[in-house]
PDB file of C-alpha atoms and ligand atoms in Angstrom:
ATOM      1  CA  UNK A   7     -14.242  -1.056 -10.925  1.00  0.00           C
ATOM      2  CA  UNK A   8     -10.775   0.445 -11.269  1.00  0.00           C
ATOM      3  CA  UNK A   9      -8.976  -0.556  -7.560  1.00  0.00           C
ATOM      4  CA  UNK A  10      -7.857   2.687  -5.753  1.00  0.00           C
ATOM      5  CA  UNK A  11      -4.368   3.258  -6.529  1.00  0.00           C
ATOM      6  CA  UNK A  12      -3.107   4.215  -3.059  1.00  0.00           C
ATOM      7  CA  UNK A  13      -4.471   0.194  -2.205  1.00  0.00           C
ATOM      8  CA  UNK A  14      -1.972  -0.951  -5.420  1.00  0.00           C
ATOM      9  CA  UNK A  15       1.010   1.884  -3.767  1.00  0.00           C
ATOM     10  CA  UNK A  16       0.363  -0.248  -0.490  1.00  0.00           C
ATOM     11  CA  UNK A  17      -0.271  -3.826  -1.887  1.00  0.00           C
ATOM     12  CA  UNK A  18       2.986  -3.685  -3.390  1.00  0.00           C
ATOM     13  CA  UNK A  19       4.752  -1.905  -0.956  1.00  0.00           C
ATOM     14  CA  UNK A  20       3.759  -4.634   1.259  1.00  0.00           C
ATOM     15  CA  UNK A  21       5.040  -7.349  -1.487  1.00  0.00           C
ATOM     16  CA  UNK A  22       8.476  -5.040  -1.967  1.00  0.00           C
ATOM     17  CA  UNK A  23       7.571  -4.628  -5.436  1.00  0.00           C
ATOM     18  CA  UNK A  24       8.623  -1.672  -7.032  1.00  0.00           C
ATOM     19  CA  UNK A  25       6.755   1.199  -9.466  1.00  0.00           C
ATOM     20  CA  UNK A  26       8.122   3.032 -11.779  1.00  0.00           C
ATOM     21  CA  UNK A  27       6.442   6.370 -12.485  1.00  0.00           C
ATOM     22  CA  UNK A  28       6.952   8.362 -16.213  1.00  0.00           C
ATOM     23  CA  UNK A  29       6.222  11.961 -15.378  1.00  0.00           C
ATOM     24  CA  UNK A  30       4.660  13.670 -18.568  1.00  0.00           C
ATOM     25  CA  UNK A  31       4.467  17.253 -18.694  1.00  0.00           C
ATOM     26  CA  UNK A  32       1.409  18.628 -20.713  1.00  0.00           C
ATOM     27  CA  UNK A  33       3.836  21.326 -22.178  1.00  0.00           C
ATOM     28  CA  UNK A  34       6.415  19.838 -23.257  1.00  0.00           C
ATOM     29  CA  UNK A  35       4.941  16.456 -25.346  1.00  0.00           C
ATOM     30  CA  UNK A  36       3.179  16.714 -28.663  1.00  0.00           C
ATOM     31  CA  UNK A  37       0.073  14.480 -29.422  1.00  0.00           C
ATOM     32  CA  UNK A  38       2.569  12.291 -31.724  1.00  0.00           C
ATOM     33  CA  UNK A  39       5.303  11.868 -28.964  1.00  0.00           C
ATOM     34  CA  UNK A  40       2.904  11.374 -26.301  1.00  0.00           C
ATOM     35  CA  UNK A  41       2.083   8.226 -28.612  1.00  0.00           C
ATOM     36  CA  UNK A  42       4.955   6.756 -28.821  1.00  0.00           C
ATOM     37  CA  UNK A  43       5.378   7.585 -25.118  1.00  0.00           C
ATOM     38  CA  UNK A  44       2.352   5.638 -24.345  1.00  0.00           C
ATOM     39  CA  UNK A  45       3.220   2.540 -26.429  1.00  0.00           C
ATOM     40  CA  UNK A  46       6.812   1.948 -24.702  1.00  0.00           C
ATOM     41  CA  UNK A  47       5.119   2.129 -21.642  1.00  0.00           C
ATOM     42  CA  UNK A  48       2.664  -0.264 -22.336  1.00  0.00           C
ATOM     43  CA  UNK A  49       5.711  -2.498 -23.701  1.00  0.00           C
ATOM     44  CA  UNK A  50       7.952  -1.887 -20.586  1.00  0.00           C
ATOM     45  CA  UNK A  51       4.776  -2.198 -17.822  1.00  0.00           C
ATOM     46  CA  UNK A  52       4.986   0.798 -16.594  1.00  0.00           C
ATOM     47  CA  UNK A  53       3.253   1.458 -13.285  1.00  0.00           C
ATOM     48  CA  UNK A  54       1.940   4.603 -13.149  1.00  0.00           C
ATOM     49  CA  UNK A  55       1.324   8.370 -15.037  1.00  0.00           C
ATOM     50  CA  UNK A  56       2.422  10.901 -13.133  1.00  0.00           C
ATOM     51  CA  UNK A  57       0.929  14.159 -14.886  1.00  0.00           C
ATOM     52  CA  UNK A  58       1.666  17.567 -14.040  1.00  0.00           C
ATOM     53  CA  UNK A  59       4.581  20.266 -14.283  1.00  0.00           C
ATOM     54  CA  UNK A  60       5.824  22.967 -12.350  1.00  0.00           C
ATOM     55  CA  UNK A  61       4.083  25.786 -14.280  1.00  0.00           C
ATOM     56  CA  UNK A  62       1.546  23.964 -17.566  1.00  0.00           C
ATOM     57  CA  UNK A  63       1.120  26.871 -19.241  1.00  0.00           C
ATOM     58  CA  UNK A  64      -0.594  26.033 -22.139  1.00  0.00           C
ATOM     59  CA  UNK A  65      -4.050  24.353 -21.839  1.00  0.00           C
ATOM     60  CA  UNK A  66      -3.368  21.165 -22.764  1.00  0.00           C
ATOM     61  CA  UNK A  67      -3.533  19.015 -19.243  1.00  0.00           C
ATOM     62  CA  UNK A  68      -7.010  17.899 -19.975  1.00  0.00           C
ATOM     63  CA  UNK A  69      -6.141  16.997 -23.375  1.00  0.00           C
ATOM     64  CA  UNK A  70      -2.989  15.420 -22.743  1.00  0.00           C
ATOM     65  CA  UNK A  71      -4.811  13.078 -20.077  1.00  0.00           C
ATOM     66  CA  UNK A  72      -7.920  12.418 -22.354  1.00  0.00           C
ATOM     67  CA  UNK A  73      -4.990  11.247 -25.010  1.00  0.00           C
ATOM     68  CA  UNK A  74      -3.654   8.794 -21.892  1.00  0.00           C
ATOM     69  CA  UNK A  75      -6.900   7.460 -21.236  1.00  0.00           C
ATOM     70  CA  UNK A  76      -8.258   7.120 -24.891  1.00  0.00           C
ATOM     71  CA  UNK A  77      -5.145   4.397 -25.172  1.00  0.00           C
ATOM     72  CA  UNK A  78      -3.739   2.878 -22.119  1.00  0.00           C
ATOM     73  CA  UNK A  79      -4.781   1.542 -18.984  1.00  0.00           C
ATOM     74  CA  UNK A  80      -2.041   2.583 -16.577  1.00  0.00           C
ATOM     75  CA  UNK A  81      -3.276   4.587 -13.689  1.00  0.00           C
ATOM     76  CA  UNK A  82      -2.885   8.563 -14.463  1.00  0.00           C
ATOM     77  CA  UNK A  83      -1.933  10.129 -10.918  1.00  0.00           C
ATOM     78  CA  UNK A  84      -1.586  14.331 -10.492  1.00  0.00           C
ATOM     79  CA  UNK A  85       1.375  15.919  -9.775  1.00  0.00           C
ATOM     80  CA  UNK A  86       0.139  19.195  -9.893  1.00  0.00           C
ATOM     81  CA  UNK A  87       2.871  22.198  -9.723  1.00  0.00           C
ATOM     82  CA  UNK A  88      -0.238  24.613  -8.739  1.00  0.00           C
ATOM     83  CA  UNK A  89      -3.842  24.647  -7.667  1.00  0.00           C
ATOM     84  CA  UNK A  90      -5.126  24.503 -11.230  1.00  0.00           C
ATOM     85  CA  UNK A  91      -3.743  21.415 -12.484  1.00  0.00           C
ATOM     86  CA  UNK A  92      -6.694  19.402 -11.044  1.00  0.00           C
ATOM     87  CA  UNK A  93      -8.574  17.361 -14.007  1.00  0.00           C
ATOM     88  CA  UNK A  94     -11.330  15.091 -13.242  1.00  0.00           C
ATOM     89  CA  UNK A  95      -9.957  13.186 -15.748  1.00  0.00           C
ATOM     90  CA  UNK A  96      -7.331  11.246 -14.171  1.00  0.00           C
ATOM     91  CA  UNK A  97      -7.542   9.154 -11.551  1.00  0.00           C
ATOM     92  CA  UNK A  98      -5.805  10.283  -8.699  1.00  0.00           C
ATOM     93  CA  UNK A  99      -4.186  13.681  -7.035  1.00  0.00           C
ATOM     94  CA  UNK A 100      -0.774  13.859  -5.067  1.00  0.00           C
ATOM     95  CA  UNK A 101      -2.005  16.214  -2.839  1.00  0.00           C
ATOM     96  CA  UNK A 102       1.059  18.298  -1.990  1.00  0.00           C
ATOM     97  CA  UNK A 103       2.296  19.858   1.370  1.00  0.00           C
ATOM     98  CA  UNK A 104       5.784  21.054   0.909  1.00  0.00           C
ATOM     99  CA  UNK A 105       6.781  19.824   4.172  1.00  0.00           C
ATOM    100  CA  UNK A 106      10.399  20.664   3.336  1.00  0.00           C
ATOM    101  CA  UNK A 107       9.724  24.124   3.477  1.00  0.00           C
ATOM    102  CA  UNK A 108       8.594  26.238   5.356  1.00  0.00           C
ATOM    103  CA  UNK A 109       5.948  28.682   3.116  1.00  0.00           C
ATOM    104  CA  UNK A 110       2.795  28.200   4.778  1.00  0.00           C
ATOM    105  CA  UNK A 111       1.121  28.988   1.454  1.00  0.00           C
ATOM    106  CA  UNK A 112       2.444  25.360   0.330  1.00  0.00           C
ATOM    107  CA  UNK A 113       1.844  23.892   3.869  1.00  0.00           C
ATOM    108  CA  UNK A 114      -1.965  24.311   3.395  1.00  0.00           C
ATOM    109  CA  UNK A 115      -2.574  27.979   2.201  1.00  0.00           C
ATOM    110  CA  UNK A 116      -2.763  26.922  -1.248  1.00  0.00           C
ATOM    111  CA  UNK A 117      -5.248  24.103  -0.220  1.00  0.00           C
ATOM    112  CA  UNK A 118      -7.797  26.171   1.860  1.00  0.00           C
ATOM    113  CA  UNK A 119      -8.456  28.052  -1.400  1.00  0.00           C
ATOM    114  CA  UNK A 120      -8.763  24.980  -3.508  1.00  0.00           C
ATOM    115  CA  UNK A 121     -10.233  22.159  -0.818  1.00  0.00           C
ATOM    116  CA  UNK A 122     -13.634  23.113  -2.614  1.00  0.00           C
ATOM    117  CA  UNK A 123     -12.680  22.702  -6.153  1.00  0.00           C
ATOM    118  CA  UNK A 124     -10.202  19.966  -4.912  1.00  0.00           C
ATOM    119  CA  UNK A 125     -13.047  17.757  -3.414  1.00  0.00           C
ATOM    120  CA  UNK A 126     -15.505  18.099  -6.110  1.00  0.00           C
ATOM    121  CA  UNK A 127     -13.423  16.750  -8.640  1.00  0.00           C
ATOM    122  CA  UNK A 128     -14.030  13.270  -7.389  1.00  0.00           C
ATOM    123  CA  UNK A 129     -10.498  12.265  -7.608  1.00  0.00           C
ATOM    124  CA  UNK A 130      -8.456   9.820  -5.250  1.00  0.00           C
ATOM    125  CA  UNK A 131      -6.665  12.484  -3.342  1.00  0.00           C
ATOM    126  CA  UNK A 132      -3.177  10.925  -1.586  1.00  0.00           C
ATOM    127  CA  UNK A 133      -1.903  13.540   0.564  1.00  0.00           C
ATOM    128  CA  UNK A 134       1.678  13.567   0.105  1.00  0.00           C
ATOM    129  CA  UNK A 135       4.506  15.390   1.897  1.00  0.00           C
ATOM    130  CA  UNK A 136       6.349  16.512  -0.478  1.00  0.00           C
ATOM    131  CA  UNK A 137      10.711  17.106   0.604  1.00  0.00           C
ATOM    132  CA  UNK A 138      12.013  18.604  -2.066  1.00  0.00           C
ATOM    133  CA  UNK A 139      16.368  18.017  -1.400  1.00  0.00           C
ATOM    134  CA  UNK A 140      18.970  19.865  -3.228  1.00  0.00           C
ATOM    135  CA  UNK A 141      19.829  18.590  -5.962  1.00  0.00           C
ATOM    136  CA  UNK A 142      23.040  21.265  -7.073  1.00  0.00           C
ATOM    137  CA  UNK A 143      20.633  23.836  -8.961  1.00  0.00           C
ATOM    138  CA  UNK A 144      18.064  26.520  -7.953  1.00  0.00           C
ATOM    139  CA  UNK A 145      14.796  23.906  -9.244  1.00  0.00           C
ATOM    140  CA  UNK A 146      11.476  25.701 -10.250  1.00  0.00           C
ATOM    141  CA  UNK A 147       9.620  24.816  -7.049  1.00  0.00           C
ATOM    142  CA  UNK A 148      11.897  25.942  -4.711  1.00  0.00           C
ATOM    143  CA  UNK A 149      11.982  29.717  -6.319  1.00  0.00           C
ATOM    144  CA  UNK A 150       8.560  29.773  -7.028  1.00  0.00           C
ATOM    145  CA  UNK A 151       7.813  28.433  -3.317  1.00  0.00           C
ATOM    146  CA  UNK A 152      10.917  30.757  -1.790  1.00  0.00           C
ATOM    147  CA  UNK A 153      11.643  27.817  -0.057  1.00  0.00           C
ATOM    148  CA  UNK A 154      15.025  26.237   1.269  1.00  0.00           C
ATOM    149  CA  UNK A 155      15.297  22.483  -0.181  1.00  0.00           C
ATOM    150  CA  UNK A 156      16.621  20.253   2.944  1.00  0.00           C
ATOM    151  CA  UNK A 157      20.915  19.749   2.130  1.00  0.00           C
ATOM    152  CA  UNK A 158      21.691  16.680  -0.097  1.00  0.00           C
ATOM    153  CA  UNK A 159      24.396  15.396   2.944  1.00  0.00           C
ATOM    154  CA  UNK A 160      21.522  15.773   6.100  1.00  0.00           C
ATOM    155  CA  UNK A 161      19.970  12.977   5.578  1.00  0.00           C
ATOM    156  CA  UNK A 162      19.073  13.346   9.447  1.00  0.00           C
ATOM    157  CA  UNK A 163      17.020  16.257   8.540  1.00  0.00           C
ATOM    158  CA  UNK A 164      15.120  14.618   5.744  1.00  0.00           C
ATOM    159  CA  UNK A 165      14.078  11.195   8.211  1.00  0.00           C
ATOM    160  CA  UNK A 166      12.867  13.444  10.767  1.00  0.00           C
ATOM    161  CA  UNK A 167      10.832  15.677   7.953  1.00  0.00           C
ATOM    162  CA  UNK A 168       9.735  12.307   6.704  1.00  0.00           C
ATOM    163  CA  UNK A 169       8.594  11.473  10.167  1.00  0.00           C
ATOM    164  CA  UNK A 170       6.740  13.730  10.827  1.00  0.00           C
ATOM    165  CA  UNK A 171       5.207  14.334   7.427  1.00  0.00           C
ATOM    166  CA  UNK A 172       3.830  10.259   8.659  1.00  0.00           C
ATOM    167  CA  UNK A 173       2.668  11.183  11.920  1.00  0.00           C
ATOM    168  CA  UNK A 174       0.676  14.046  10.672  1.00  0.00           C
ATOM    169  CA  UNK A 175      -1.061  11.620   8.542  1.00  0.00           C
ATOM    170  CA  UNK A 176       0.621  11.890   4.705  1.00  0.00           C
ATOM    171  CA  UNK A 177      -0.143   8.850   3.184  1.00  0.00           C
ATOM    172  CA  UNK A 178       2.752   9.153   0.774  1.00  0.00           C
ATOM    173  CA  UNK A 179       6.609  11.052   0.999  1.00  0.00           C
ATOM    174  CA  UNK A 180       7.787  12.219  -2.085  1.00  0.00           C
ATOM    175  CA  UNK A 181      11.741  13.203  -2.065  1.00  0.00           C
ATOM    176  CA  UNK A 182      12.581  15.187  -5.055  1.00  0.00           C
ATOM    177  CA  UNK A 183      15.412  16.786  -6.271  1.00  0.00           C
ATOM    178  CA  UNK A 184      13.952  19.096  -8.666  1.00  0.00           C
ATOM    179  CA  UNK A 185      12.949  17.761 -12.772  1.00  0.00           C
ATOM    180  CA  UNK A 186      16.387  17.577 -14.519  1.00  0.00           C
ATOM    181  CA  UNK A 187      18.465  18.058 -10.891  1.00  0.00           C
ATOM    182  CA  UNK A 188      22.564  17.765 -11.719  1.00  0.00           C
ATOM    183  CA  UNK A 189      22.600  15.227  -8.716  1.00  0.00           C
ATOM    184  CA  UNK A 190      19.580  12.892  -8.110  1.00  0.00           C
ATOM    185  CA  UNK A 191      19.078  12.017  -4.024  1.00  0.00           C
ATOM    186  CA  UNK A 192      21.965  10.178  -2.501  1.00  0.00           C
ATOM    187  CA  UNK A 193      20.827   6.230  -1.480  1.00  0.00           C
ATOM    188  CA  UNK A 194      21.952   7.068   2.136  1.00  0.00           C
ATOM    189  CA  UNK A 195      19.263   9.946   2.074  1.00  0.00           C
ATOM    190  CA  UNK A 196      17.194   7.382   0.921  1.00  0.00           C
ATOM    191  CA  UNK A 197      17.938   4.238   3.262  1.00  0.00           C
ATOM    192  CA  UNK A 198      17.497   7.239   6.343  1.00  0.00           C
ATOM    193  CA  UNK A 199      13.951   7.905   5.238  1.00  0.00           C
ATOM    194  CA  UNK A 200      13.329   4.882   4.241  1.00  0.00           C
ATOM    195  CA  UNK A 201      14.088   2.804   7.649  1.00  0.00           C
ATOM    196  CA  UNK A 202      12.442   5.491   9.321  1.00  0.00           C
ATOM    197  CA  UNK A 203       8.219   5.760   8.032  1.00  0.00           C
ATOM    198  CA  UNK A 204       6.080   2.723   6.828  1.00  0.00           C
ATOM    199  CA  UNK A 205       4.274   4.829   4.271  1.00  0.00           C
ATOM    200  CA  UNK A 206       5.104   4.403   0.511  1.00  0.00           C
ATOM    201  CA  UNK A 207       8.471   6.183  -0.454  1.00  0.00           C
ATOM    202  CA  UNK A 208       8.231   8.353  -3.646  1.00  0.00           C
ATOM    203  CA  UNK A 209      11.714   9.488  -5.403  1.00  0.00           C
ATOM    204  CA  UNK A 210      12.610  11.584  -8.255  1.00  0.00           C
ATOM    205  CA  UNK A 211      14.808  14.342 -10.135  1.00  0.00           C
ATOM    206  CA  UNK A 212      17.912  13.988 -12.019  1.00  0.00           C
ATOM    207  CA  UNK A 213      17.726  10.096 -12.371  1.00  0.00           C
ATOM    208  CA  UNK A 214      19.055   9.210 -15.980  1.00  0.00           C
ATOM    209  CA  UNK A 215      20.443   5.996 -16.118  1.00  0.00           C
ATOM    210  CA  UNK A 216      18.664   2.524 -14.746  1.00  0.00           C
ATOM    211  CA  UNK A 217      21.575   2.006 -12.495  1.00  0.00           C
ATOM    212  CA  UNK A 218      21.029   5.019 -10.259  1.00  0.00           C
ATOM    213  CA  UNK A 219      17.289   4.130 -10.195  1.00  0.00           C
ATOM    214  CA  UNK A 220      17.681   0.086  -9.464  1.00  0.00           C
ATOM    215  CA  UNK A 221      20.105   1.684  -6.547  1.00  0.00           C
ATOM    216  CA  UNK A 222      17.313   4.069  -5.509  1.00  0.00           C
ATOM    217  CA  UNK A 223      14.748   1.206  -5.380  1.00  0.00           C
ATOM    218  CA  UNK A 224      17.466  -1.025  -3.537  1.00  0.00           C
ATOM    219  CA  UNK A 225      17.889   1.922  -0.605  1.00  0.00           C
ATOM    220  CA  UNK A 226      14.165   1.111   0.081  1.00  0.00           C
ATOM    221  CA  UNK A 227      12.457   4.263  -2.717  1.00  0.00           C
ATOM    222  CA  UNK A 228       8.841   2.274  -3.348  1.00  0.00           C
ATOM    223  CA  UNK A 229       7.963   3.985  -6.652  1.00  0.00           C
ATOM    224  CA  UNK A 230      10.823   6.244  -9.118  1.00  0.00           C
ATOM    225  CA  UNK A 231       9.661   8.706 -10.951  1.00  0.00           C
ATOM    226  CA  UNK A 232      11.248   9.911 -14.041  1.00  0.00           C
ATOM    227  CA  UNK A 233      10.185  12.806 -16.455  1.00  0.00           C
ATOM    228  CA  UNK A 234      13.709  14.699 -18.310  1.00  0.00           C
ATOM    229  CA  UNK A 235      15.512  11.661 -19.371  1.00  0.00           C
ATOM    230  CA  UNK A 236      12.855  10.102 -20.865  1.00  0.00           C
ATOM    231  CA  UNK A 237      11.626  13.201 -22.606  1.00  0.00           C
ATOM    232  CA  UNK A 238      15.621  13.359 -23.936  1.00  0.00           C
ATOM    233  CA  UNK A 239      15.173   9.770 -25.088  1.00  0.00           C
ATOM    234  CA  UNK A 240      12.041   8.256 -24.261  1.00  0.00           C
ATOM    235  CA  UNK A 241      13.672   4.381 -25.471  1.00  0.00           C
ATOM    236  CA  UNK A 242      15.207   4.707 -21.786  1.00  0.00           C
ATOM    237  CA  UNK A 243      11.773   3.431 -21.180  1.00  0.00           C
ATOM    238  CA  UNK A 244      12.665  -0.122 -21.431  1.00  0.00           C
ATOM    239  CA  UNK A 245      15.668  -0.467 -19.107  1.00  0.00           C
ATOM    240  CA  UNK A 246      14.973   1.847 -16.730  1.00  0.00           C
ATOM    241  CA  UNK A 247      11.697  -0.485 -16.424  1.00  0.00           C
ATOM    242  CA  UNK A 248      13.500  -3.216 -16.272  1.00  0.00           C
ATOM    243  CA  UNK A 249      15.308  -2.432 -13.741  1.00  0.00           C
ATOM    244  CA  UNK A 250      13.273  -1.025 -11.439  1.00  0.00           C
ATOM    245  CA  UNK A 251      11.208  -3.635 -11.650  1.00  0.00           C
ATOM    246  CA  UNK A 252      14.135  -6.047 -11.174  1.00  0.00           C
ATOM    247  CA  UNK A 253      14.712  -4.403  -7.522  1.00  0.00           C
ATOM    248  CA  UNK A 254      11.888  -6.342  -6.024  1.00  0.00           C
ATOM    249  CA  UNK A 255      13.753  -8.791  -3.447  1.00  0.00           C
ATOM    250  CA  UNK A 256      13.242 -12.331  -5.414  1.00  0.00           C
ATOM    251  CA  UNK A 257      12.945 -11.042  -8.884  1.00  0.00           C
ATOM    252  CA  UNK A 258      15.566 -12.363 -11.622  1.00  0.00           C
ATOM    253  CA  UNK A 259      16.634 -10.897 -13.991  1.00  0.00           C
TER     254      UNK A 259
HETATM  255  C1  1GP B 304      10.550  15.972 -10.891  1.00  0.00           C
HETATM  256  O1  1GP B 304      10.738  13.969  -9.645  1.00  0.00           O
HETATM  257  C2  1GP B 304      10.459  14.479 -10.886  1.00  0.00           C
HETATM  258  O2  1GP B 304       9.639  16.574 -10.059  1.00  0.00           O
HETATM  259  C3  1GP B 304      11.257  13.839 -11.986  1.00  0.00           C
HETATM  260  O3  1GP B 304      12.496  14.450 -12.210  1.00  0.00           O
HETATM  261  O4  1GP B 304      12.370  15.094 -14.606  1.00  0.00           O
HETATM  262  O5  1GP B 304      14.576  14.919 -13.440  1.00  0.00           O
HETATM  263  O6  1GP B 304      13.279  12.877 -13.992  1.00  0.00           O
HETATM  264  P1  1GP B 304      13.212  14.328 -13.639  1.00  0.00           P
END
């Protein structure tokens, strides 16, 4: 039996061993590129799927994960940018509060209506605050959501969301500054959040070179996600691997 991956998010949290996430978004790969996709990651060891996009509008999310499935054996986790992105074909759900913002819809609106649909899927569901920080341009989720993301330079702001996010009981905190952000999340942002909850640290948007992400692991992020660079040039793969992986404390490289 497959072990729960919030059990591998803690296992390796607790051995500071860091994930590296490849966000796919159902509209924007083709069955050929999510190939190739799926055989650098293999290669590189990646840790995890994420799977999901702020809108999916085509119809392809059950496809796209079937295609996952059908030929690797990394863990495919839900990132779902509405209610309907829930497949029972993947293994687990980021189940999303937006506790950056303050639309109760995204709070747990959004989740009364689905908790039914949610539950019978039979997925792993994390609950996850989800911060979303500015990242220099309007992103999808905070217009859709008509929601404030928390200033790049408070990084006060974003420990004591974090906080409390913890003490409310999210198992995971997910800072992101929006897919394809101009500026990714500063490492003090980071190291604030980070010194501040004992749940695993999720970060993401705008990171496009391995550098910035071995920083972002080094400021204490647990798991980096990245979706736009790799869709630009999905070869990134490698390196970006590498050094993420690299940021575990005793690792040489
Ligand atoms: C977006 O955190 C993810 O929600 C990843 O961002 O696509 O910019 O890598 P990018």
């Amino acid at each position: 039996m497959q072990v729960p991956v919030y059990q591998t998010l803690l296992e390796k949290k607790q051995r500071g061993q860091k994930s590296f996430a490849v966000l796919i978004d159902p509209d924007k790969v083709s069955p050929a590129s999510l190939d190739q996709l799926l055989r650098l990651a293999a290669e590189a060891r990646v840790d995890y799927f994420f799977v999901g996009g702020s809108l999916v509008v085509s119809n392809g999310l059950d496809d796209c994960i079937l295609q996952i499935k059908a030929h690797s054996k990394i863990p495919v986790v839900l990132f779902p940018g509405s209610p309907s992105q829930v497949s029972p074909h993947a293994d687990a759900l980021l189940y999303l509060s937006l506790i950056s913002g303050r639309n109760p819809e995204l709070l747990i609106g959004q989740h009364v209506i689905s908790a039914p649909f949610v539950r019978k899927s039979g997925l792993e569901i994390m609950s996850t605050g989800y911060m979303v920080i500015d990242g220099g341009a309007p992103t999808t989720v905070s217009y859709i959501s008509n929601a404030a993301p928390i200033p790049a330079d408070k990084a006060d702001i974003a420990m004591c969301t974090a906080m409390a996010g913890e003490m409310l009981g999210q198992k995971l905190i997910y800072m992101d500054a929006g897919s394809g952000a101009k500026k990714p999340i500063p490492e003090e942002m980071i190291m604030a959040v980070a010194q501040h909850i004992d749940v695993p640290l999720i970060i993401g948007g705008g990171i496009r070179d391995a550098e910035k992400a071995y920083l972002n692991c080094r400021a204490g992020a647990d798991v980096i996600v990245i979706g736009n660079a790799l869709e630009k040039d999905p070869g990134l793969i490698t390196e970006m691997a590498a050094a993420i992986h690299s940021a575990t404390p005793g690792v040489k490289i």
